[in-house]
Coordinates of C-alpha atoms in Angstrom, one line a residue:
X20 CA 26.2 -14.9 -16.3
X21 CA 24.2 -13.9 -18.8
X22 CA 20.7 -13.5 -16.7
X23 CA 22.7 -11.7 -14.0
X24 CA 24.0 -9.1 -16.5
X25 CA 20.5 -8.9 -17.6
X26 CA 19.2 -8.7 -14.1
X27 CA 21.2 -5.6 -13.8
X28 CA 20.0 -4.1 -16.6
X29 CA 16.7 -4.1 -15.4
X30 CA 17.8 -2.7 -12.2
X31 CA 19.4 -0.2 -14.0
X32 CA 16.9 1.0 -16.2
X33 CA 14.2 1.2 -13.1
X34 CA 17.1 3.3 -11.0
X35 CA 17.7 5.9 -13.6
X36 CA 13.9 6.3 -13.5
X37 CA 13.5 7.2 -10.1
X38 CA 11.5 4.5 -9.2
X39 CA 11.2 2.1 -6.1
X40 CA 10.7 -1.8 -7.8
X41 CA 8.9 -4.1 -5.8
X42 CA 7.9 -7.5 -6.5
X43 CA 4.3 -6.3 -7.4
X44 CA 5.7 -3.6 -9.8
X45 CA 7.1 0.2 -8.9
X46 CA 5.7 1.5 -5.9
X47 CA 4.5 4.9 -5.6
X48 CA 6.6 7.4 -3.6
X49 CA 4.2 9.9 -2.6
X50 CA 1.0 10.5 -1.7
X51 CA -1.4 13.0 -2.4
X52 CA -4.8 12.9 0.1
X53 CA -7.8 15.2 -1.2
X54 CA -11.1 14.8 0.7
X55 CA -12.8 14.6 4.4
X56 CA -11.9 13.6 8.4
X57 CA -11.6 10.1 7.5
X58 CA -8.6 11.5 5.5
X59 CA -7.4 14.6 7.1
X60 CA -4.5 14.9 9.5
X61 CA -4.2 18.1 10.4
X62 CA -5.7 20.8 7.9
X63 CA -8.2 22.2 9.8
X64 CA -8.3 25.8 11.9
X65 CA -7.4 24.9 15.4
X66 CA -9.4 27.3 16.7
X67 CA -12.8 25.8 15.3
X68 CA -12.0 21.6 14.9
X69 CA -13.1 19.2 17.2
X70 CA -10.1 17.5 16.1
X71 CA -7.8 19.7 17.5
X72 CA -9.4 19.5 21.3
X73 CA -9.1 16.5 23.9
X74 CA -9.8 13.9 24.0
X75 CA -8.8 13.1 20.1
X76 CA -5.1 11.6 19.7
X77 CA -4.7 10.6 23.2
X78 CA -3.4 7.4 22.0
X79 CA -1.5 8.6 19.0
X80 CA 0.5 10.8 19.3
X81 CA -0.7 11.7 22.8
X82 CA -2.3 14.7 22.4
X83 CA -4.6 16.7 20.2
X84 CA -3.4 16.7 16.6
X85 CA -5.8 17.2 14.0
X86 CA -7.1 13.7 13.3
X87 CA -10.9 13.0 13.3
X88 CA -9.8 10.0 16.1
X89 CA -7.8 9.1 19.4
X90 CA -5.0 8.7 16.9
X91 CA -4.0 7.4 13.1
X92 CA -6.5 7.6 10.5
X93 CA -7.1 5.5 7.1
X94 CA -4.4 8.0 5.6
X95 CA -1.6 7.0 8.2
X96 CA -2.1 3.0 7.6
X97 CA -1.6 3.8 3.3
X98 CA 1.6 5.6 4.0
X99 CA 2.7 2.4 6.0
X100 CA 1.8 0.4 3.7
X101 CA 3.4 2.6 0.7
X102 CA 6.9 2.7 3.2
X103 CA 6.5 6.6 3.2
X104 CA 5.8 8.7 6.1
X105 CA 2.3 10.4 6.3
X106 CA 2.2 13.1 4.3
X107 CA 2.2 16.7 5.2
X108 CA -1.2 18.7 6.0
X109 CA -1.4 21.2 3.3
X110 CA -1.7 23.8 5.5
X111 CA 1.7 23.1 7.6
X112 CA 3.7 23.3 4.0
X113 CA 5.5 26.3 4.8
X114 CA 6.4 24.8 8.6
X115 CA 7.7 21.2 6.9
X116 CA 8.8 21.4 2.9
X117 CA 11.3 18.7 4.0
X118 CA 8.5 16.4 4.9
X119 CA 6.7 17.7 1.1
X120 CA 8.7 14.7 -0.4
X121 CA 6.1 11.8 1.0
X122 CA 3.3 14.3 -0.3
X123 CA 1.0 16.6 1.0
X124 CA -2.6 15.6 2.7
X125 CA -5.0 17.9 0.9
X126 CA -8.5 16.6 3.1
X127 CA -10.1 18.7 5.3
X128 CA -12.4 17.6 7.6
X129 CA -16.1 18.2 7.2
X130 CA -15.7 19.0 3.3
X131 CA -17.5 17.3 0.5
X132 CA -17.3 17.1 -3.1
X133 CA -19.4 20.1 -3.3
X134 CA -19.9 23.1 -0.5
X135 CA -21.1 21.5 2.7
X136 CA -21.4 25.1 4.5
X137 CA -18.0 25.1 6.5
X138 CA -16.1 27.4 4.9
X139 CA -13.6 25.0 4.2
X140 CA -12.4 24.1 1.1
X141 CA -14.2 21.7 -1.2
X142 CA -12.5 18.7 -3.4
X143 CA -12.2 20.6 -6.1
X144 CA -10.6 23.3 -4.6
X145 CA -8.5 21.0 -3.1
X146 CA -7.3 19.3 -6.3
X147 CA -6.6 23.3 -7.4
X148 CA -4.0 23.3 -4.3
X149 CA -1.9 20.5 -6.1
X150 CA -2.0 22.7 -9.4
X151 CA -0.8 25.5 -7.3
X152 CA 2.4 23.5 -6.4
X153 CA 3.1 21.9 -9.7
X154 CA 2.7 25.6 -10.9
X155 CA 5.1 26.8 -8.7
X156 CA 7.8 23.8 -9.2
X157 CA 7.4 22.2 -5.8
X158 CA 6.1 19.1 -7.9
X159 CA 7.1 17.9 -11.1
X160 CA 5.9 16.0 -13.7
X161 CA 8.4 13.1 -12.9
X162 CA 7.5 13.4 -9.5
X163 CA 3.0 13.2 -10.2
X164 CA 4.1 10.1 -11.7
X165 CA 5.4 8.2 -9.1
X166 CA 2.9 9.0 -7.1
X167 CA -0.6 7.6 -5.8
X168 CA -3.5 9.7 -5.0
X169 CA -6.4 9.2 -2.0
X170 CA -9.6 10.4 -2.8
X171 CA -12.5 9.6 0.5
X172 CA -15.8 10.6 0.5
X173 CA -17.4 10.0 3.7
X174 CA -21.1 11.3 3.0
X175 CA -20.7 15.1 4.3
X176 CA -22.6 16.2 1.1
X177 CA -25.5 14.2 2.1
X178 CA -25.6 15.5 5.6
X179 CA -25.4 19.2 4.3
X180 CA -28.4 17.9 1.9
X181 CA -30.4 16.9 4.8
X182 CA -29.6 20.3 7.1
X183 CA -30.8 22.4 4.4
X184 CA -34.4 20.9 3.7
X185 CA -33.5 18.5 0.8
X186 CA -36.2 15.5 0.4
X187 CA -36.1 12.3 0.1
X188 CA -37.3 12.1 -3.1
X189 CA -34.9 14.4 -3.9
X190 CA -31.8 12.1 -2.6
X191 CA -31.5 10.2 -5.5
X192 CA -31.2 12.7 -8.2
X193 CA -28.6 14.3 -5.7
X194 CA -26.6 10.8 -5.1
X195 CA -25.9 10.3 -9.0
X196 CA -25.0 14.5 -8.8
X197 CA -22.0 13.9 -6.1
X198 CA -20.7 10.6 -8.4
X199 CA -21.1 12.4 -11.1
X200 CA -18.9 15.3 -9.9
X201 CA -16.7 12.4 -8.2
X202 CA -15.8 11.1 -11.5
X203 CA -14.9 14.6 -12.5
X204 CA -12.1 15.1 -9.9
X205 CA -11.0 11.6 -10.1
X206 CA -10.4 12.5 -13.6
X207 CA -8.6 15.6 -13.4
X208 CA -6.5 14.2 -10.7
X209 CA -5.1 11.6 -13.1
X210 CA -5.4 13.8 -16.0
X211 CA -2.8 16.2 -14.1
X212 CA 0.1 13.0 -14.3
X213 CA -1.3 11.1 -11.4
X214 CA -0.8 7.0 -12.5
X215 CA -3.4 5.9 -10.0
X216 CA -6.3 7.1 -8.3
X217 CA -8.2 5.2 -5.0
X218 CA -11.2 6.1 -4.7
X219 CA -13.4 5.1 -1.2
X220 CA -16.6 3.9 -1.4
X221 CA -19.2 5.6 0.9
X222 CA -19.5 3.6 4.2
X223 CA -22.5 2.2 5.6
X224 CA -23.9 5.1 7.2
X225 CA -26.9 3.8 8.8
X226 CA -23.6 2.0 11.2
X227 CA -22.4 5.4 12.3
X228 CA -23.1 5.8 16.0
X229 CA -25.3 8.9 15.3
X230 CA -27.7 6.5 13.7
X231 CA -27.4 3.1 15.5
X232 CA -27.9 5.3 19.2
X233 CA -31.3 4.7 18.4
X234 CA -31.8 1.4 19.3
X235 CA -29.2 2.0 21.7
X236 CA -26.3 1.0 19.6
X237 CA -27.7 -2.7 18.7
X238 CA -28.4 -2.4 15.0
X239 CA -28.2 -0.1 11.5
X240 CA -30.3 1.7 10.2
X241 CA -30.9 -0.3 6.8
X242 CA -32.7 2.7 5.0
X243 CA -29.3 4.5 5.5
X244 CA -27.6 1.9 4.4
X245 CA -29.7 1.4 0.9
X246 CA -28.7 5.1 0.1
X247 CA -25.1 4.4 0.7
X248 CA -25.0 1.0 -1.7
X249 CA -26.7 2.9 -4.0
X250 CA -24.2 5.5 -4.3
X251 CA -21.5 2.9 -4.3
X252 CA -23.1 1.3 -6.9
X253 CA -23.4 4.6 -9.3
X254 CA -19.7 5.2 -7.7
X255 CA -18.5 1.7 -9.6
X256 CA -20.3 2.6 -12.7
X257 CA -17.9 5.7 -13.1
X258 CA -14.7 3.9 -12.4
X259 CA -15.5 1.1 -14.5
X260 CA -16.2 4.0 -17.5
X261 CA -13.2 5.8 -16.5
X262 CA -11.2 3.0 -16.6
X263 CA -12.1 1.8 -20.2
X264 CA -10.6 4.9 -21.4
X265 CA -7.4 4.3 -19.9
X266 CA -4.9 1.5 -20.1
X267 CA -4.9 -0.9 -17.1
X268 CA -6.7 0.0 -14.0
X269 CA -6.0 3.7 -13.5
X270 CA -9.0 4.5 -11.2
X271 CA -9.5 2.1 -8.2
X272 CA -12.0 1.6 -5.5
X273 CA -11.2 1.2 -1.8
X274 CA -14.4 -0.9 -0.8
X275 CA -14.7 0.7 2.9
X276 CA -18.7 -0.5 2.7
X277 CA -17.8 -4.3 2.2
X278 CA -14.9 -3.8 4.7
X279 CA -17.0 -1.8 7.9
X280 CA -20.2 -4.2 8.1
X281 CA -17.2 -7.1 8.0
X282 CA -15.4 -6.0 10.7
X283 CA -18.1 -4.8 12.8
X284 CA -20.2 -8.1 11.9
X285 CA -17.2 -10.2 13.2
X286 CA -16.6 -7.6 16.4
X287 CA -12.5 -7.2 13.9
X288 CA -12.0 -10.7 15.8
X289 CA -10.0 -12.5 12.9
X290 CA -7.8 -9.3 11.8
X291 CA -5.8 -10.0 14.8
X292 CA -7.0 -6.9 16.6
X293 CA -8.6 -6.2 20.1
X294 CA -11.8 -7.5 19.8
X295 CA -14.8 -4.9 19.8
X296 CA -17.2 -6.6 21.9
X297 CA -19.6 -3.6 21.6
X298 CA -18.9 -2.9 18.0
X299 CA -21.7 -0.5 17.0
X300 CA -20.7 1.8 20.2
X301 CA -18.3 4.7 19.9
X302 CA -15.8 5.3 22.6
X303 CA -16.2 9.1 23.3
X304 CA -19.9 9.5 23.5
X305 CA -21.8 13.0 24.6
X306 CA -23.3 13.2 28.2
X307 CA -26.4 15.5 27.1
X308 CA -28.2 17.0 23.8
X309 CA -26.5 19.0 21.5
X310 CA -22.8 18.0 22.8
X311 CA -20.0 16.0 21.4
X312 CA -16.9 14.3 21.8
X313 CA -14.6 17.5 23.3
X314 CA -17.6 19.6 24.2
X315 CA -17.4 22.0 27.4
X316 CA -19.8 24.0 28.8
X317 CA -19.5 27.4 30.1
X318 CA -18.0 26.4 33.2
X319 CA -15.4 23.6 31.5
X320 CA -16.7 21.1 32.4
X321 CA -16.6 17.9 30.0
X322 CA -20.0 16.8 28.3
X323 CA -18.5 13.9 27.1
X324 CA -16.8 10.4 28.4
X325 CA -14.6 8.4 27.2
X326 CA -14.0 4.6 27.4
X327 CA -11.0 3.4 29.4
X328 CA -9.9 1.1 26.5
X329 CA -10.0 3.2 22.7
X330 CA -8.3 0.4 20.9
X331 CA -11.7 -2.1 22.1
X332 CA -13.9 0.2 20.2
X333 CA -14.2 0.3 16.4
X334 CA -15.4 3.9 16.6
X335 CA -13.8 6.6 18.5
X336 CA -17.3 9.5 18.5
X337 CA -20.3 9.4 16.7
X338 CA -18.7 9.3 12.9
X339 CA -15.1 8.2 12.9
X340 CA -13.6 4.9 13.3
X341 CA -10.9 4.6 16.1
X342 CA -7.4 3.9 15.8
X343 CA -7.8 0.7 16.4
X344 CA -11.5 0.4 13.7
X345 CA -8.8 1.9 11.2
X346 CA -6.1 -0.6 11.4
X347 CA -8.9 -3.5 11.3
X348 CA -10.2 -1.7 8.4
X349 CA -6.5 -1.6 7.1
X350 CA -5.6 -5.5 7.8
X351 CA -9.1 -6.5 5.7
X352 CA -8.2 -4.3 3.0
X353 CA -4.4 -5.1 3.1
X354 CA -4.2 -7.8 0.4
X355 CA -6.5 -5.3 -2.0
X356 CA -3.9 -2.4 -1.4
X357 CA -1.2 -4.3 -4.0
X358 CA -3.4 -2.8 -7.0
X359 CA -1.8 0.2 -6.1
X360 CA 1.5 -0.6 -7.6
X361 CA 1.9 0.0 -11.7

């Protein structure tokens, strides 16, 4: 009698918090996104985002609708694993404040940490949008702390580096520049009442389908690869820092470096997925130079095809995983994803 009474104490307390209990601690309630197309669902101008053209979402949810792939992205598979819905796109907040209580997806595709040259907004104006709302009492302080924040970097500030002349002597200086300014945001995400903040690591490039087309989609470019375990490397020196200043493990990484060259090593053949026979070859490739997934040319005509079978491909164009890449990514990190409860 007595542990039941006490039972319900605890219950108790944990209700009148606001808090969901689970049996790896309180789980976090909302979401807040900040960062690129690996994140974004939606944030982007329709009128100038590949995202918003066919082929992308033909599998989910059927039809254009502003993810980076044929359908859910890295940020739809956390929400399902959280028990929320995917949170709003930032800029569809005025269209869907009932949906504002999962949170709000700040990414916008082809962003950085610093100005990549799209006009869009960087992560750190980003970050400013959530200040906006707790400002103007869409968000508490109670509610920033039951939530969980996304932060993906997916290596647009290195391409902008490489449009605009930079060397490659320069690259590392500029590496440890982005981490650097990483750690900053991560920081003033939590310092703003955010409990945890999950941070990815940078992919393998040099596995992107823009680079691997080169040997005709049968290996990596290695060099690539060195630059993105070195900033993965600098990356963990920051959270490890950060997090000795804090109690328990406030910052986390999301290792999506370690989790790709798995999954694409064993073709995602023991996550229980279709099986991505050609692993390394995207599903919606360009028919001639200069094109992309969605191009048309002046007569609208398609310069693009697309594999009969999306969810057999790992990536869905030249950059982003596919639906079905994602989930694999998703099932290997799975098991990882319980440090998100505090």
């Amino acid at each position: 009698m007595e542990l039941s009474s006490y039972t319900f104490f605890l219950l108790f307390l944990f209700t009148i918090a606001g808090d969901t209990v689970c049996a790896n601690g309180i789980r976090p309630t909302k979401l807040f996104v900040f960062g690129d197309s690996y994140s974004d669902t939606g944030n982007n101008p329709k009128s100038l985002a590949s995202s918003w053209k066919t082929p992308y979402g033909v599998t989910f949810p059927g039809k254009p609708a502003g993810r980076y792939s044929d359908g859910r992205v890295l940020t739809d598979f956390l929400a399902k694993f959280m028990g929320i819905k995917s949170p709003l796109p930032y800029q569809w907040r005025k269209y869907g404040q009932n949906r504002m209580q999962h949170g709000v997806n700040f990414a916008y595709g082809g962003t950085g940490v610093f100005d990549t040259g799209n006009l869009e907004p960087n992560m750190s104006t980003q970050i400013g949008y959530l200040q906006g709302l707790v400002k103007a009492n869409v968000y508490t302080k109670r509610d920033l702390g039951s939530s969980l924040a996304l932060v993906t970097i997916s290596g647009n500030d290195y391409g902008a580096y490489t449009s605009s002349g930079g060397s490659e002597q320069g690259l590392s200086s500029f590496i440890s520049q982005v981490v650097n300014q990483i750690g900053i945001n991560i920081k003033r995400i939590h310092d703003m009442g955010v409990p945890r903040v999950l941070v990815t690591t940078l992919q393998p490039i040099g596995c992107l389908p823009r680079e691997t087309i080169f040997s005709s989609y049968q290996q990596c470019n290695e060099s690539r690869n060195s630059a993105s375990s070195f900033h993965n490397q600098l990356l963990q020196q920051v959270v490890t820092g950060l997090n000795s200043s804090t109690r328990g493990s406030t910052f986390l990484t999301l290792d999506l470096f370690t989790t790709f060259n798995t999954v694409l090593k064993n073709k995602g053949d023991f996550t229980g997925s279709v099986k991505f026979d050609t692993p390394l070859r995207p599903c919606c490739e360009a028919t001639s130079s200069g094109a992309f997934c969605g191009s048309l040319d002046e007569n609208g005509n398609k310069l693009y095809t697309v594999c009969n079978q999306p969810e057999s491909r790992f990536f869905w164009d030249s950059v982003h995983p596919s639906q079905a890449g994602w989930r694999a990514v998703y099932l290997t990190l799975r098991s990882s994803l319980n440090r998100i409860y505090y």
